[in-house]
PDB file of C-alpha atoms in Angstrom:
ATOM      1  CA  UNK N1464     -46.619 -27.379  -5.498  1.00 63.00           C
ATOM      2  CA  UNK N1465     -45.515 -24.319  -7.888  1.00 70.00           C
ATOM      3  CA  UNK N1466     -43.990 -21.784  -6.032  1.00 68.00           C
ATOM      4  CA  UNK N1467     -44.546 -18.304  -7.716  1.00 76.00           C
ATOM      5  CA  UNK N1468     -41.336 -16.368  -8.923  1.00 73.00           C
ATOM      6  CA  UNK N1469     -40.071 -13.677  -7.120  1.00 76.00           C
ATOM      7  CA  UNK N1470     -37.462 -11.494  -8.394  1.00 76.00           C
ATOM      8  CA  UNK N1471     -36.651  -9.806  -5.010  1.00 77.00           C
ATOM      9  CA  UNK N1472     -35.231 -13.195  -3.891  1.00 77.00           C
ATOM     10  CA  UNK N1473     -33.612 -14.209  -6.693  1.00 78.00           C
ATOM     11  CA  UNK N1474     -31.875 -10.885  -6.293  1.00 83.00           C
ATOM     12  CA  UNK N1475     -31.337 -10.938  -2.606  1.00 81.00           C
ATOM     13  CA  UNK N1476     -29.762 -14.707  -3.278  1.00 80.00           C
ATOM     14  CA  UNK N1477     -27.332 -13.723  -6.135  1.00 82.00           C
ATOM     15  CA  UNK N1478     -26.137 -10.735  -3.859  1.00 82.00           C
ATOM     16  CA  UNK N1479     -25.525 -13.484  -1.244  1.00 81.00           C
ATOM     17  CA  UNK N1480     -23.111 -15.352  -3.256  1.00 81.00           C
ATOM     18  CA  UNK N1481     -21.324 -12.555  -4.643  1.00 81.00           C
ATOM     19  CA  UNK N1482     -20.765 -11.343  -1.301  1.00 78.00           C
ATOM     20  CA  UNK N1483     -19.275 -14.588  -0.633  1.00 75.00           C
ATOM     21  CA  UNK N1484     -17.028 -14.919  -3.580  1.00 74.00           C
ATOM     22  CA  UNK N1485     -15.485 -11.508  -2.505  1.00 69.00           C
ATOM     23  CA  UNK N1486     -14.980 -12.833   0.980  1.00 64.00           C
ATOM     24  CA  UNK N1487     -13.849 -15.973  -0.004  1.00 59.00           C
ATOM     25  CA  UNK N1488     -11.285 -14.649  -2.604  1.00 55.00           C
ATOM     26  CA  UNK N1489     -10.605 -11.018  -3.337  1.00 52.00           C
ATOM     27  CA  UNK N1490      -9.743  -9.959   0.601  1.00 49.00           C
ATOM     28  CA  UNK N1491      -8.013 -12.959   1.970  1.00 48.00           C
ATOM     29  CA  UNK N1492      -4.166 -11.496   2.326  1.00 47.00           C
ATOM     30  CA  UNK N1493      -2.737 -14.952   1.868  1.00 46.00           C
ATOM     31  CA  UNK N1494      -3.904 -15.304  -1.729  1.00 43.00           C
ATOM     32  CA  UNK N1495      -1.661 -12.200  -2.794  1.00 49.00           C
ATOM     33  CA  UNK N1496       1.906 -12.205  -2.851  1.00 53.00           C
ATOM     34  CA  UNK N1497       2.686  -9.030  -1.668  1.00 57.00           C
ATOM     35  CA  UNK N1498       1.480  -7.849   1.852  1.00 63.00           C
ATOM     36  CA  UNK N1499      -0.091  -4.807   3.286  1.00 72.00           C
ATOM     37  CA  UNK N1500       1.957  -1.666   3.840  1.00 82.00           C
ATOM     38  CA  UNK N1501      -0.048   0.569   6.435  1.00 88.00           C
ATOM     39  CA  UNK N1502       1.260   4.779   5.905  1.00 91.00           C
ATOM     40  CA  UNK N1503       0.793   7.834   8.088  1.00 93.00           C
ATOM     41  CA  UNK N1504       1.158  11.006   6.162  1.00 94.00           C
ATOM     42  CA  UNK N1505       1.253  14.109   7.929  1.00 94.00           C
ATOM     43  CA  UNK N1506       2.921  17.234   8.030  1.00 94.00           C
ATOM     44  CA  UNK N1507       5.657  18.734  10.439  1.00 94.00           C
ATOM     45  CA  UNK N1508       6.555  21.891  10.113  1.00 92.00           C
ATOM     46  CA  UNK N1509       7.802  22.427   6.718  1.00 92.00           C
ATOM     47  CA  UNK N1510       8.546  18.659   6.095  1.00 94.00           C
ATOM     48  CA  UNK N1511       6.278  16.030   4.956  1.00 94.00           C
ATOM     49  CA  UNK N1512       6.462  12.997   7.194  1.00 96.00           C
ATOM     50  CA  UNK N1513       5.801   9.428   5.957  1.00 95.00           C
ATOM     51  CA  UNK N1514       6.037   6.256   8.865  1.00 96.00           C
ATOM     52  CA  UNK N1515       5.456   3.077   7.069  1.00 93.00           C
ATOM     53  CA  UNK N1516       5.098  -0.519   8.996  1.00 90.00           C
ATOM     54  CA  UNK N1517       7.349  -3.368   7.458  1.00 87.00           C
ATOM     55  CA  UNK N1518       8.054  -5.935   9.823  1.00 83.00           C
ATOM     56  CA  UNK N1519      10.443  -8.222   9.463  1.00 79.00           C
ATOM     57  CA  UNK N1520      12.423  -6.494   7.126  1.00 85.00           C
ATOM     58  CA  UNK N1521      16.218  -4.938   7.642  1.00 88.00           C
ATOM     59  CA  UNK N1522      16.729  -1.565   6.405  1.00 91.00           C
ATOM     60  CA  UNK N1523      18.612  -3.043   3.179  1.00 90.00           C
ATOM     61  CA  UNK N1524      15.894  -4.735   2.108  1.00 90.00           C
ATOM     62  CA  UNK N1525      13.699  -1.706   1.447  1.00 92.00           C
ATOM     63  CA  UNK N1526      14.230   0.976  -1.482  1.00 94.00           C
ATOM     64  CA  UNK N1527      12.567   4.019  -1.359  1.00 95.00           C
ATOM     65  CA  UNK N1528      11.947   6.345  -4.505  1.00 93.00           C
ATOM     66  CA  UNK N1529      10.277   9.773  -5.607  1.00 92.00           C
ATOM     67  CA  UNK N1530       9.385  11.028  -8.930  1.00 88.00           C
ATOM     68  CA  UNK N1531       8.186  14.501  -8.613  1.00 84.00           C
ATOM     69  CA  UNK N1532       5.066  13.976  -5.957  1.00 85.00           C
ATOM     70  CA  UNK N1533       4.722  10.228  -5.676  1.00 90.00           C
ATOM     71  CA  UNK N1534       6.926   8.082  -3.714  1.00 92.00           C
ATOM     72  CA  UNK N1535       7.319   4.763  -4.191  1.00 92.00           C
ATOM     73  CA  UNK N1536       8.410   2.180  -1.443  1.00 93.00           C
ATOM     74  CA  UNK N1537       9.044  -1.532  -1.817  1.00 90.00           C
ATOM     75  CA  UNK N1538      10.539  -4.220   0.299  1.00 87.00           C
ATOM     76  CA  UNK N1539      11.323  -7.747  -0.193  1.00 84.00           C
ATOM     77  CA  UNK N1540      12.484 -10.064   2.734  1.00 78.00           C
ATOM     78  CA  UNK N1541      14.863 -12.938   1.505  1.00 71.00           C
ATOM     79  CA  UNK N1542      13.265 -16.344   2.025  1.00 64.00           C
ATOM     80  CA  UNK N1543      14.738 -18.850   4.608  1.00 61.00           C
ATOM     81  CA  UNK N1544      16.992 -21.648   3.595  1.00 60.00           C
ATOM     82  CA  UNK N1545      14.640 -24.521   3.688  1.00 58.00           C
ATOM     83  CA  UNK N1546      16.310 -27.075   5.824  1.00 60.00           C
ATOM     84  CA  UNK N1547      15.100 -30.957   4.617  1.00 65.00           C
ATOM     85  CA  UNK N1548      15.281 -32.934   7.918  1.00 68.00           C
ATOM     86  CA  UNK N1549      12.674 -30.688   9.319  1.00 72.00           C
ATOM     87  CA  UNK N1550       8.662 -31.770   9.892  1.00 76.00           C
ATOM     88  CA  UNK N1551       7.199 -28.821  10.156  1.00 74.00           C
ATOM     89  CA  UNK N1552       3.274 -28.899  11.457  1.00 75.00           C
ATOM     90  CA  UNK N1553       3.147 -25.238  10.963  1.00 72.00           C
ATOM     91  CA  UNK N1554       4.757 -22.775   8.529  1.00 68.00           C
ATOM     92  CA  UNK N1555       4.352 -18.971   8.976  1.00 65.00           C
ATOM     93  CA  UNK N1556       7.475 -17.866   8.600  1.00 63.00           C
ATOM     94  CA  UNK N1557       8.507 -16.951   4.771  1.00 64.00           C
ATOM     95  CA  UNK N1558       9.239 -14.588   2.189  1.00 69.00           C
ATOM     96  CA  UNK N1559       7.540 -11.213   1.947  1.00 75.00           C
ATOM     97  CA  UNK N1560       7.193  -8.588  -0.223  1.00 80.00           C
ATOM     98  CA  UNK N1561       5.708  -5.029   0.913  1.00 81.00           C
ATOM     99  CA  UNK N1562       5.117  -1.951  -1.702  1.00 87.00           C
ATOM    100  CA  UNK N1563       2.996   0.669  -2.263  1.00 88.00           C
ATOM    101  CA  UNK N1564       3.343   4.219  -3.837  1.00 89.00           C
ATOM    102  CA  UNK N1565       1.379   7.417  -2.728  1.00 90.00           C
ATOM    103  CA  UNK N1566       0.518  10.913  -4.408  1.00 90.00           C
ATOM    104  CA  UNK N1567       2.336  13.416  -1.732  1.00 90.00           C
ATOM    105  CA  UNK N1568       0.314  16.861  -0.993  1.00 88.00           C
ATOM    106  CA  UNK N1569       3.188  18.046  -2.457  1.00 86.00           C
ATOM    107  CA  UNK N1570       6.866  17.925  -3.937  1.00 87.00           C
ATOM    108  CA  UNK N1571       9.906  17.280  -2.164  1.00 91.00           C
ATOM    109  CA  UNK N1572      13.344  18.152  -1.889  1.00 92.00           C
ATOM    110  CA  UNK N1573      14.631  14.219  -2.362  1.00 92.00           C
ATOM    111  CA  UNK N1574      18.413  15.480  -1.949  1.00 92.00           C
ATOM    112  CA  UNK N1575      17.391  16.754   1.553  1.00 93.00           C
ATOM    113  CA  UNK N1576      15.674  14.243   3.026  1.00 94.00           C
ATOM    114  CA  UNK N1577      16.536  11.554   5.913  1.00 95.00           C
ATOM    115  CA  UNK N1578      14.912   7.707   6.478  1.00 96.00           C
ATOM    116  CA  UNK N1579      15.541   6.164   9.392  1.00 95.00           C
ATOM    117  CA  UNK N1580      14.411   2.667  10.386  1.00 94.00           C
ATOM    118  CA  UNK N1581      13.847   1.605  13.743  1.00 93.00           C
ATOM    119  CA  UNK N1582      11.676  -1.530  14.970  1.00 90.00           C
ATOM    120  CA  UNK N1583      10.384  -2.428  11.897  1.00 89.00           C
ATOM    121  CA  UNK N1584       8.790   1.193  10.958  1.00 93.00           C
ATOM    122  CA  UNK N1585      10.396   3.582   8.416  1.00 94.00           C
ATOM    123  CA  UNK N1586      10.389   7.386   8.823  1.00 96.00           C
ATOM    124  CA  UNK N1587      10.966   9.599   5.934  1.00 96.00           C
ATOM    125  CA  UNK N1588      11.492  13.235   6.613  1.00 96.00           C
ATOM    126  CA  UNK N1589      10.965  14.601   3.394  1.00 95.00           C
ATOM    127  CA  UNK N1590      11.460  18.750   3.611  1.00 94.00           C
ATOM    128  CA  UNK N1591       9.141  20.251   1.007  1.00 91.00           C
ATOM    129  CA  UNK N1592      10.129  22.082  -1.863  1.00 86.00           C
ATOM    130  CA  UNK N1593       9.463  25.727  -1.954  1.00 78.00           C
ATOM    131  CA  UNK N1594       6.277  26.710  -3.936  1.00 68.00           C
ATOM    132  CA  UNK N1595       6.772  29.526  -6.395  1.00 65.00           C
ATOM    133  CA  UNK N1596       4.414  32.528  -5.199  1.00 65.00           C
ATOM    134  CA  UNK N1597       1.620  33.127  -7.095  1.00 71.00           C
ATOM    135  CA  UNK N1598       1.954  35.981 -10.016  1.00 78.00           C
ATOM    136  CA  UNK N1599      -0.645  38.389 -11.601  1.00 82.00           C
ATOM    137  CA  UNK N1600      -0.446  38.107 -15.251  1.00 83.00           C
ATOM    138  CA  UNK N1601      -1.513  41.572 -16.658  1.00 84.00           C
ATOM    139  CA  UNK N1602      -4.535  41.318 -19.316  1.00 85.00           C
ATOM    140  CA  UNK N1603      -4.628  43.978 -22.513  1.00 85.00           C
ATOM    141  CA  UNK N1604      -7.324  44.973 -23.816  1.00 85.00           C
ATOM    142  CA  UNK N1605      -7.301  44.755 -28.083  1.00 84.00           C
ATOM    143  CA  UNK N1606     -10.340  46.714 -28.310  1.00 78.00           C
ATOM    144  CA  UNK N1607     -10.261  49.546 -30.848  1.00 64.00           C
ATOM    145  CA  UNK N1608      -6.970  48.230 -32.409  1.00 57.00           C
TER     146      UNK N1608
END
């Protein structure tokens, strides 16, 4: 028996496997080597404040950077001395590296502002930098000249 071609499920079956492959590969956080950062930005009074998650890291682990408005923040956990006599069944412990970078609503004063790290969350109070007011630029007319 023939069976008559039908593009709308040819269609239908290549979206099925692409939809797998990205399941299967892109968005599986083990296959990448560095993890997930979540960020809350949000502004307090005249400061910007940024609270990033990074678990398992100590404070001297993590650097923290701004060029003009983007801020940068990476971590890297050291990896554990891997002891020979052990059997393990089930390793989930290892190294880790966090980092992401974000465009800030607006610049900073870096030289003013304070981190703090407390149960595996950074806080950055970063003040912001004063915006010059806005000027009128006077227009002359040429006409006649």
């Amino acid at each position: 028996m023939l069976a008559r071609f039908d593009p709308f499920r040819e269609i239908a079956s290549l979206r099925r496997e692409i939809e797998r492959l990205f399941d299967e590969s892109l968005f599986r956080p083990e296959l990448s080597d560095v993890a997930s950062m979540p960020l809350d930005v949000y502004e307090e009074g005249d400061n910007l404040v940024v609270k990033a998650s990074m678990p398992g890291l100590k404070p001297e682990e993590i650097k923290v950077e701004v060029r003009g408005d983007v801020l940068h923040i990476a971590g890297e956990s050291k990896k554990e001395e891997e002891k020979k006599k052990r059997n393990y069944h089930l390793r989930e412990h290892r190294y880790t590296r966090f980092e992401r970078s974000v465009v800030l609503p607006a610049e900073v004063l870096v030289d003013k502002a304070t981190a703090t790290f407390e149960n595996g969350v950074l806080t950055l109070t970063l003040p912001r930098s004063e915006t010059p007011k806005a000027k009128a630029i006077p227009i002359q007319s040429k006409v006649g000249a």
